[in-house]
PDB file of C-alpha atoms in Angstrom:
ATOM      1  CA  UNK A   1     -10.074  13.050  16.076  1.00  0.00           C
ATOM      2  CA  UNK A   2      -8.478  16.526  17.191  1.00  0.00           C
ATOM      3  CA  UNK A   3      -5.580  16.996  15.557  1.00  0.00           C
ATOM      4  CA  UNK A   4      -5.737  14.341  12.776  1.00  0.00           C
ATOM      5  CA  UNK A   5      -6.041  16.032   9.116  1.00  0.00           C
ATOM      6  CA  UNK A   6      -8.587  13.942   6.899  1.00  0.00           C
ATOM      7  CA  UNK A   7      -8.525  16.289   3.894  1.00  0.00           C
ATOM      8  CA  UNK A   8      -5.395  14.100   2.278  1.00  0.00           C
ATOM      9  CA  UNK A   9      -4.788  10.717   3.200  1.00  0.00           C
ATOM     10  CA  UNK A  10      -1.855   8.608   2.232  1.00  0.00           C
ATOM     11  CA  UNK A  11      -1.969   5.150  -0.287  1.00  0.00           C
ATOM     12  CA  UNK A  12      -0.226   3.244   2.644  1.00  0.00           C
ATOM     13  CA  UNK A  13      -2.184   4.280   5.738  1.00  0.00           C
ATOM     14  CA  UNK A  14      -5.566   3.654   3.381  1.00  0.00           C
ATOM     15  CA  UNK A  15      -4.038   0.219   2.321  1.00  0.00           C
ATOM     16  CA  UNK A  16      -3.384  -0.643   6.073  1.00  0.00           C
ATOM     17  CA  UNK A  17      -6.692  -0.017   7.271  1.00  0.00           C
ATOM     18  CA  UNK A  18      -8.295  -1.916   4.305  1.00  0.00           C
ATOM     19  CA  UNK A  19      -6.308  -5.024   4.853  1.00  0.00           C
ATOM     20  CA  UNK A  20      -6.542  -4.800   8.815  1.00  0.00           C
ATOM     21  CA  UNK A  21     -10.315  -5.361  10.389  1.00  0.00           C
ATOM     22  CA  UNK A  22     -11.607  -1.632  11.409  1.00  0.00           C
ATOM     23  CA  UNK A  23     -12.728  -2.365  15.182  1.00  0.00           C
ATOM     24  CA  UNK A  24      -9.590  -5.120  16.238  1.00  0.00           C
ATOM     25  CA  UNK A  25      -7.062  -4.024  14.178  1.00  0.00           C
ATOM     26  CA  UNK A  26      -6.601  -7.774  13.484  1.00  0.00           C
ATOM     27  CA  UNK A  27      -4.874  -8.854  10.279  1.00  0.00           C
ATOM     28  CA  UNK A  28      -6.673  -9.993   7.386  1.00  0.00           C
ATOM     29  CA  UNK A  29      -4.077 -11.488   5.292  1.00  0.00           C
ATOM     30  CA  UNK A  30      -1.075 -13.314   5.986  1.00  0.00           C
ATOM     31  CA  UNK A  31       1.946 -11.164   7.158  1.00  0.00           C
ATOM     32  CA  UNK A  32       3.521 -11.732   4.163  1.00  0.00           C
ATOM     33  CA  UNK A  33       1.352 -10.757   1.545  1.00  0.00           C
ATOM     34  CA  UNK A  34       0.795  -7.728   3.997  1.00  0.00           C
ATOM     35  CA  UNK A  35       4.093  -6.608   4.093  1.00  0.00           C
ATOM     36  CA  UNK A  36       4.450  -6.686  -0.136  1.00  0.00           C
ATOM     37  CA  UNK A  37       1.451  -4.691  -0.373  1.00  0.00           C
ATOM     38  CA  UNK A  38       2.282  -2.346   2.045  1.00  0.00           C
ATOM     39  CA  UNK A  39       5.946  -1.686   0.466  1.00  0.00           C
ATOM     40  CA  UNK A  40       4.133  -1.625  -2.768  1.00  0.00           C
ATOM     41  CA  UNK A  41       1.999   1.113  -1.314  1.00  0.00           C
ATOM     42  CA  UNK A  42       4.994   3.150   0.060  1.00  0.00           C
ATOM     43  CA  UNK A  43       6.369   2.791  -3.204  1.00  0.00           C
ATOM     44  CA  UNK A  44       3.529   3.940  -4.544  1.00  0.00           C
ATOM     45  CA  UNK A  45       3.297   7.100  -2.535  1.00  0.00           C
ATOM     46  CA  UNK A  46       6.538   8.173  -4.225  1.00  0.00           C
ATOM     47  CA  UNK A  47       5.331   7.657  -7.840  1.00  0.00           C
ATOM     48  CA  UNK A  48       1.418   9.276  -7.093  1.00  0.00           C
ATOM     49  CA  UNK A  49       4.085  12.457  -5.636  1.00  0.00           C
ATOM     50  CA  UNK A  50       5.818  12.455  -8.954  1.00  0.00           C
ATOM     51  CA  UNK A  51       9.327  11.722  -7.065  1.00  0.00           C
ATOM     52  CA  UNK A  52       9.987   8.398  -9.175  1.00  0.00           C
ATOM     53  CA  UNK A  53       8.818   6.366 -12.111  1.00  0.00           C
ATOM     54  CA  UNK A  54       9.186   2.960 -12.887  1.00  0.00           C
ATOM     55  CA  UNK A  55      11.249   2.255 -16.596  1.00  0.00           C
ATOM     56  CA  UNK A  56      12.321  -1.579 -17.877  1.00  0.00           C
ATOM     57  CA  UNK A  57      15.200  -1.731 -20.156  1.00  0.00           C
ATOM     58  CA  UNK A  58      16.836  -5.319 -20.803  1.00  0.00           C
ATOM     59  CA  UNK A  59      13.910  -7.000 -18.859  1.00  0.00           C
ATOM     60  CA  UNK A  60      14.841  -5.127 -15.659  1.00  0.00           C
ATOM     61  CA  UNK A  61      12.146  -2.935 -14.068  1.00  0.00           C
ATOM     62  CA  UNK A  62      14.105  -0.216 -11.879  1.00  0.00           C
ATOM     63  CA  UNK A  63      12.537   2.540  -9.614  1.00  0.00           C
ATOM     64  CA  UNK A  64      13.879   6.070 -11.826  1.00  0.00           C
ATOM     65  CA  UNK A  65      14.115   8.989  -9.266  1.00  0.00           C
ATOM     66  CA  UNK A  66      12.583  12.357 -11.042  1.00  0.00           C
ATOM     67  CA  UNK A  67      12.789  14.680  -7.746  1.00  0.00           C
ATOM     68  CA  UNK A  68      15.343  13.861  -5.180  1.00  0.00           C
ATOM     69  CA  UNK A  69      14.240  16.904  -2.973  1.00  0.00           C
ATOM     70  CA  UNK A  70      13.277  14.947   0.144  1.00  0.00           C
ATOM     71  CA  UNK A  71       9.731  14.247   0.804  1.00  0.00           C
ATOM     72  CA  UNK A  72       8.553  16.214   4.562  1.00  0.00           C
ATOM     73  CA  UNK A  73       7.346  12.406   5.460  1.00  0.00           C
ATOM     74  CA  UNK A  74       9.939  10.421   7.516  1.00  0.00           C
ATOM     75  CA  UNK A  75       8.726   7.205   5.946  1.00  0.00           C
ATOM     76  CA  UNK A  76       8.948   7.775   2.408  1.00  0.00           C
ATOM     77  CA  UNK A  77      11.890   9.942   2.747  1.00  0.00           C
ATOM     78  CA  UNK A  78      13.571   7.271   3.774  1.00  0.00           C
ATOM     79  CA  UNK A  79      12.654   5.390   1.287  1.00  0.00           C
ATOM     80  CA  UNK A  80      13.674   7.446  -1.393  1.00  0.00           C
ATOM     81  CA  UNK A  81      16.645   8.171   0.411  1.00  0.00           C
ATOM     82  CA  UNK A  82      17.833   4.097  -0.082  1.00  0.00           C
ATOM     83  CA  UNK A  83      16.787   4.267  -3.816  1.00  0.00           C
ATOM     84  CA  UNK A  84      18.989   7.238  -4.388  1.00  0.00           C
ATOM     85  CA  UNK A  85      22.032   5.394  -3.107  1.00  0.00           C
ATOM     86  CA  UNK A  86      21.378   2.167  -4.653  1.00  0.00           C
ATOM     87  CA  UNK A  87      19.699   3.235  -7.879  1.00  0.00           C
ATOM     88  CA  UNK A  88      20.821  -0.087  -9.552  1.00  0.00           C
ATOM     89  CA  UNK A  89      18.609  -2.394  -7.867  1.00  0.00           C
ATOM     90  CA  UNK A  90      15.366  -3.899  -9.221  1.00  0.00           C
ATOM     91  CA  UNK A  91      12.175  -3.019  -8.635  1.00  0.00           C
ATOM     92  CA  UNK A  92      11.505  -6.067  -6.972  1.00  0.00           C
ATOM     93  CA  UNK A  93      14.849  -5.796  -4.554  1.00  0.00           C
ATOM     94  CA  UNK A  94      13.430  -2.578  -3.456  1.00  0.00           C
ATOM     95  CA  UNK A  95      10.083  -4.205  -2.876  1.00  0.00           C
ATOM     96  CA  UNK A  96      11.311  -7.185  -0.896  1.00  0.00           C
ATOM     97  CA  UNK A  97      13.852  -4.728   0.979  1.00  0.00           C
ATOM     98  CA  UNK A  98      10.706  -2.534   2.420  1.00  0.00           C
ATOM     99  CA  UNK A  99       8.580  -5.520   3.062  1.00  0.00           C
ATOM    100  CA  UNK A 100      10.382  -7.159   6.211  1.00  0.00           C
ATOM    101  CA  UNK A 101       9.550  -3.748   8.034  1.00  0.00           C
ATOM    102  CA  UNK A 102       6.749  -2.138   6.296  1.00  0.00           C
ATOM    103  CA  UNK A 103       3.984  -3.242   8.450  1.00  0.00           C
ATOM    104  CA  UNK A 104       5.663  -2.300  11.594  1.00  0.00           C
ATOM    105  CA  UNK A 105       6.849   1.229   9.553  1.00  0.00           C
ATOM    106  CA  UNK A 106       3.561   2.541   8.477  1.00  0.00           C
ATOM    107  CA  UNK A 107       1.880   1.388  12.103  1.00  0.00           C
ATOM    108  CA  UNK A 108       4.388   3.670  13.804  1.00  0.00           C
ATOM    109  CA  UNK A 109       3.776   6.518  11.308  1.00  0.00           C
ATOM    110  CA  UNK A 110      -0.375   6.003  11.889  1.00  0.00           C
ATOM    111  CA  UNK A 111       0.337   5.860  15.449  1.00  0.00           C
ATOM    112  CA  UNK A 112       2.194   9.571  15.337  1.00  0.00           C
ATOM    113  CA  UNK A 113      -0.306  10.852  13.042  1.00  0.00           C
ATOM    114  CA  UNK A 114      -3.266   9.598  15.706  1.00  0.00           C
ATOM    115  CA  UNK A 115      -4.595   6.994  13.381  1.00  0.00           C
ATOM    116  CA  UNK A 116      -3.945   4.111  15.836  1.00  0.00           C
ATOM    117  CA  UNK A 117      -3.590   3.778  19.190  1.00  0.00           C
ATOM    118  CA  UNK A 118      -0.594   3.701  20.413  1.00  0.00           C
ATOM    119  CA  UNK A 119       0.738  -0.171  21.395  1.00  0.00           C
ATOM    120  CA  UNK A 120       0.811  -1.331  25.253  1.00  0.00           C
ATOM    121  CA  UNK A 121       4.440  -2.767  24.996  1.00  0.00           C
ATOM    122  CA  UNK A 122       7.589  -1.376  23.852  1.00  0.00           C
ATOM    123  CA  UNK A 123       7.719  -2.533  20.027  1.00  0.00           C
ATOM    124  CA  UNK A 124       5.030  -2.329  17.676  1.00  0.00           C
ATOM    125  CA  UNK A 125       2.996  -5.003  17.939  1.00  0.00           C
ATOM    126  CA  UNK A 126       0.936  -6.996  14.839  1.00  0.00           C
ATOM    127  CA  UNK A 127      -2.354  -5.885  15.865  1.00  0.00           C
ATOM    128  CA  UNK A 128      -3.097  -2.082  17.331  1.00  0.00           C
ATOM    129  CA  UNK A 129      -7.118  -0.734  17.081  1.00  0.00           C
ATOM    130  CA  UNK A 130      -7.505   2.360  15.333  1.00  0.00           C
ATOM    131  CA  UNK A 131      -8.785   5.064  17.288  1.00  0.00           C
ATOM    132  CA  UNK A 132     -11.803   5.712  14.902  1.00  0.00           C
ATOM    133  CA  UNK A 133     -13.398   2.620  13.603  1.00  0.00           C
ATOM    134  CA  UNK A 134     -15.314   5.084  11.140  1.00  0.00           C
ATOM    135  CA  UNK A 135     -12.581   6.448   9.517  1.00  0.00           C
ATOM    136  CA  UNK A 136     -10.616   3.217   9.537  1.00  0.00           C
ATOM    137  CA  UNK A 137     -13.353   1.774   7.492  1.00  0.00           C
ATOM    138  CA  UNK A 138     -13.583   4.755   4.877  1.00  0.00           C
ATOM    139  CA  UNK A 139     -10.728   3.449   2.430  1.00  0.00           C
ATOM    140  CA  UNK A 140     -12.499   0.005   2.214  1.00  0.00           C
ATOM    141  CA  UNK A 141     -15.852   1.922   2.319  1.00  0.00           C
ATOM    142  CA  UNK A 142     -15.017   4.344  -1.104  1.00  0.00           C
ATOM    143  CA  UNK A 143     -13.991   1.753  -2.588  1.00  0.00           C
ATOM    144  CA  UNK A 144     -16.677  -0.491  -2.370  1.00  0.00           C
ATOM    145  CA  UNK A 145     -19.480   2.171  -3.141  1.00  0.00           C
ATOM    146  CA  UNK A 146     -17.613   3.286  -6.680  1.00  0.00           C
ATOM    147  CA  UNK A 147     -17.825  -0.484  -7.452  1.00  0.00           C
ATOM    148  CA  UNK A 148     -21.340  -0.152  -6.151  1.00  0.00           C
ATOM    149  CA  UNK A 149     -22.253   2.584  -8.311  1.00  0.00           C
ATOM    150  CA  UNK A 150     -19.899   1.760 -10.961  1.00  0.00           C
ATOM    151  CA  UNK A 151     -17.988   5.230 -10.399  1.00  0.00           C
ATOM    152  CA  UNK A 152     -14.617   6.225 -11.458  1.00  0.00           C
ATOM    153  CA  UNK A 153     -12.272   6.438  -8.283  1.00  0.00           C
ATOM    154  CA  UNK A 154      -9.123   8.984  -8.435  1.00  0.00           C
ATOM    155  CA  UNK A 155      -5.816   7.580  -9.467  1.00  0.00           C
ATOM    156  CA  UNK A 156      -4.790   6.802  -5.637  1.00  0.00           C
ATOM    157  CA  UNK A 157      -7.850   5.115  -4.675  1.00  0.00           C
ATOM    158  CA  UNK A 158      -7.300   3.049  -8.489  1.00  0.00           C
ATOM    159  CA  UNK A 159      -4.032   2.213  -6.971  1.00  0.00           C
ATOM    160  CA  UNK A 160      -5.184   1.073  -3.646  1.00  0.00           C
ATOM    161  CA  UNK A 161      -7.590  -1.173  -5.550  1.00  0.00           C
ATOM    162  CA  UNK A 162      -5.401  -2.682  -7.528  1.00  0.00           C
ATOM    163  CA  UNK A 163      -2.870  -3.411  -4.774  1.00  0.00           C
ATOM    164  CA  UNK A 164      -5.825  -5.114  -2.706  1.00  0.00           C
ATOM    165  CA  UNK A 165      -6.184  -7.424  -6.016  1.00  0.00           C
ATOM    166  CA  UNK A 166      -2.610  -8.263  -6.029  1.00  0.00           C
ATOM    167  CA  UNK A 167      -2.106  -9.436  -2.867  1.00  0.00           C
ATOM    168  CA  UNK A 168      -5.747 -11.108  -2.573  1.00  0.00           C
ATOM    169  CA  UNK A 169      -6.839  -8.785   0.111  1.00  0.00           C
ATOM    170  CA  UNK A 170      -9.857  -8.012  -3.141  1.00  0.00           C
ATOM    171  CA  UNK A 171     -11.554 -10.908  -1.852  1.00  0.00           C
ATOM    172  CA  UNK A 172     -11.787 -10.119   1.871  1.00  0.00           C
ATOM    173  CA  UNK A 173     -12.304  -6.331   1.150  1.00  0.00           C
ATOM    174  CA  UNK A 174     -14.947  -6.381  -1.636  1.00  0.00           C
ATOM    175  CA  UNK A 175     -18.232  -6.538  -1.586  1.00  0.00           C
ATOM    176  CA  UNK A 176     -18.575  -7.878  -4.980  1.00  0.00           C
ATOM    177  CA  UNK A 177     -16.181  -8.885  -7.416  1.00  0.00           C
ATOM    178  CA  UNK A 178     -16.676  -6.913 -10.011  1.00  0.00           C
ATOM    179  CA  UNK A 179     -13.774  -8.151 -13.120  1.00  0.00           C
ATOM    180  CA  UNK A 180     -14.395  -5.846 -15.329  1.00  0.00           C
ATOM    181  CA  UNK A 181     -14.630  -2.853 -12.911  1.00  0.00           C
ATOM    182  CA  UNK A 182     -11.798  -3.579 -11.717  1.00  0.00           C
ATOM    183  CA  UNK A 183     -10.110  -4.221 -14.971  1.00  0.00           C
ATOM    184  CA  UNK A 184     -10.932  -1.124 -16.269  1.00  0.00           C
ATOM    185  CA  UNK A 185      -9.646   0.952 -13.164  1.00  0.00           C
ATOM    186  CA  UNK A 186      -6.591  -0.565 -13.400  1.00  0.00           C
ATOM    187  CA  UNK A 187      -6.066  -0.203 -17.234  1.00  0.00           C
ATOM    188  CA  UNK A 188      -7.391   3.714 -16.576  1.00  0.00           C
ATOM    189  CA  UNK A 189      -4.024   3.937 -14.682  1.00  0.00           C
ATOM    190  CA  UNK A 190      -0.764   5.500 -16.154  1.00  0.00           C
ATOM    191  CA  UNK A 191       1.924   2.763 -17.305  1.00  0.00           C
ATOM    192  CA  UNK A 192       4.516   3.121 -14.180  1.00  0.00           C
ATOM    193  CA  UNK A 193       1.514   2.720 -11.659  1.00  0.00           C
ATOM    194  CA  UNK A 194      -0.009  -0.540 -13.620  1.00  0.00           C
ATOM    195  CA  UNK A 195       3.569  -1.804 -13.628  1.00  0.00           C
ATOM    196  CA  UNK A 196       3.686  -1.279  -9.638  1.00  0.00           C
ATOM    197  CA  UNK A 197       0.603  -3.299  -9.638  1.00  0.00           C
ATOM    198  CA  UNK A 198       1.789  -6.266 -12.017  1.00  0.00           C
ATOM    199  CA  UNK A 199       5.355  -6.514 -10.156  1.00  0.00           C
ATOM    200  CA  UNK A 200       3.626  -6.873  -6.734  1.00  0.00           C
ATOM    201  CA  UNK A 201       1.070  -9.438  -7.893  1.00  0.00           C
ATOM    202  CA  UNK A 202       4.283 -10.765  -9.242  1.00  0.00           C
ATOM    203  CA  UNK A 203       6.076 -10.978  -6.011  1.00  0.00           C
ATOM    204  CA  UNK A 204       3.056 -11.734  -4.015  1.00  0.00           C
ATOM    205  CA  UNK A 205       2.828 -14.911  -6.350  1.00  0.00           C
ATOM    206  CA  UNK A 206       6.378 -15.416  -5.892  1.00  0.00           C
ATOM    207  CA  UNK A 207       5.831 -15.597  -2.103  1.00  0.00           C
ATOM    208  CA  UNK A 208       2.849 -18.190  -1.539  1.00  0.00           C
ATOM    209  CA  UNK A 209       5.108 -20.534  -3.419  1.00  0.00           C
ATOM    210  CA  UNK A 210       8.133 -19.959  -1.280  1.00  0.00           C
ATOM    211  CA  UNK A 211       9.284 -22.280   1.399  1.00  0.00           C
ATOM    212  CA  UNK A 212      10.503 -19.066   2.893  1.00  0.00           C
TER     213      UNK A 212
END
């Protein structure tokens, strides 16, 4: 894994190898409910980075920018980028906005950063390998052994597990379902981030009973 720095990872790349199998690189929830959790996790990114909040006034929950200096990261620069020049839209516009892309989007940033291995044909395609199963499974695998050992995770790793609850992926991931542990990690959470967590549960809930 020359080249590839482990010291920091990011909430989105950790989400997408939890909710894709280590070895295949198959999918382990529909593309869907992939694609919300994965723009909830890019999202995310720019909250844990203390670049925007979340605020609700007049029961509308909007993404508030706090540092519009642009992030070094093409992906949630971007991002950001969109919010600053729409800074009307809900939280859940913003949401659905990065989900029709945000599979395909953190893929291609994995693949640069040597995470995955780069796809065969010329588009992105729904399932690319990693190139270490071992570190591929270390998200799911930290995760799993806090539960384990009932240990307190870090804030990101509190985020990632509440995001795997609300899109379901808790049930494929975990190896035990442990309510109140994961109760508690979420309440341990600052406001905005257990807000990110209720709005995509919201939306993923949204979605299964869409014809769409």
């Amino acid at each position: 894994m020359a080249g590839v720095d482990l010291s920091t990872t990011r909430l989105a790349n950790d989400l997408f190898f939890a909710m894709h199998d280590n070895v295949s690189g198959r999918m382990r929830l529909h593309a869907r409910l992939t694609g919300l959790g994965l723009a909830a996790a890019i999202l995310g990114e720019l909250m844990l980075a203390g670049r925007t909040t979340l605020a609700s006034a007049a029961g509308r929950t909007r993404l508030v920018v706090l540092d519009a200096t642009p992030p070094a990261d093409a992906l949630t620069r971007t991002a950001l980028d969109h919010i600053i020049a729409e800074p009307s839209h809900r939280f859940r516009t913003w949401l659905q906005f990065l989900a029709r892309t945000a599979a395909t989007d953190v893929a291609a940033r994995m693949t640069a950063d040597g995470l995955l291995r780069p796809s065969a044909v010329r588009r992105l395609s729904r399932r690319q390998a990693p190139v270490n199963v071992n570190i591929a499974a270390l998200p799911r695998g930290r995760v799993n052994l806090a539960i384990q050992r009932d240990e307190p995770l870090n804030v990101q790793d509190n985020v990632l597990l509440g995001l795997l609850v609300a899109t379901g992926g808790s049930r494929l991931v975990l190896w035990e379902q442990n309510r109140r542990y994961v109760s508690d990690a979420i309440a341990a959470l600052p406001a905005p981030l257990q807000e990110l967590i209720a709005q995509t549960e919201a939306a993923v809930g949204d979605s299964t009973i869409s014809p769409r």
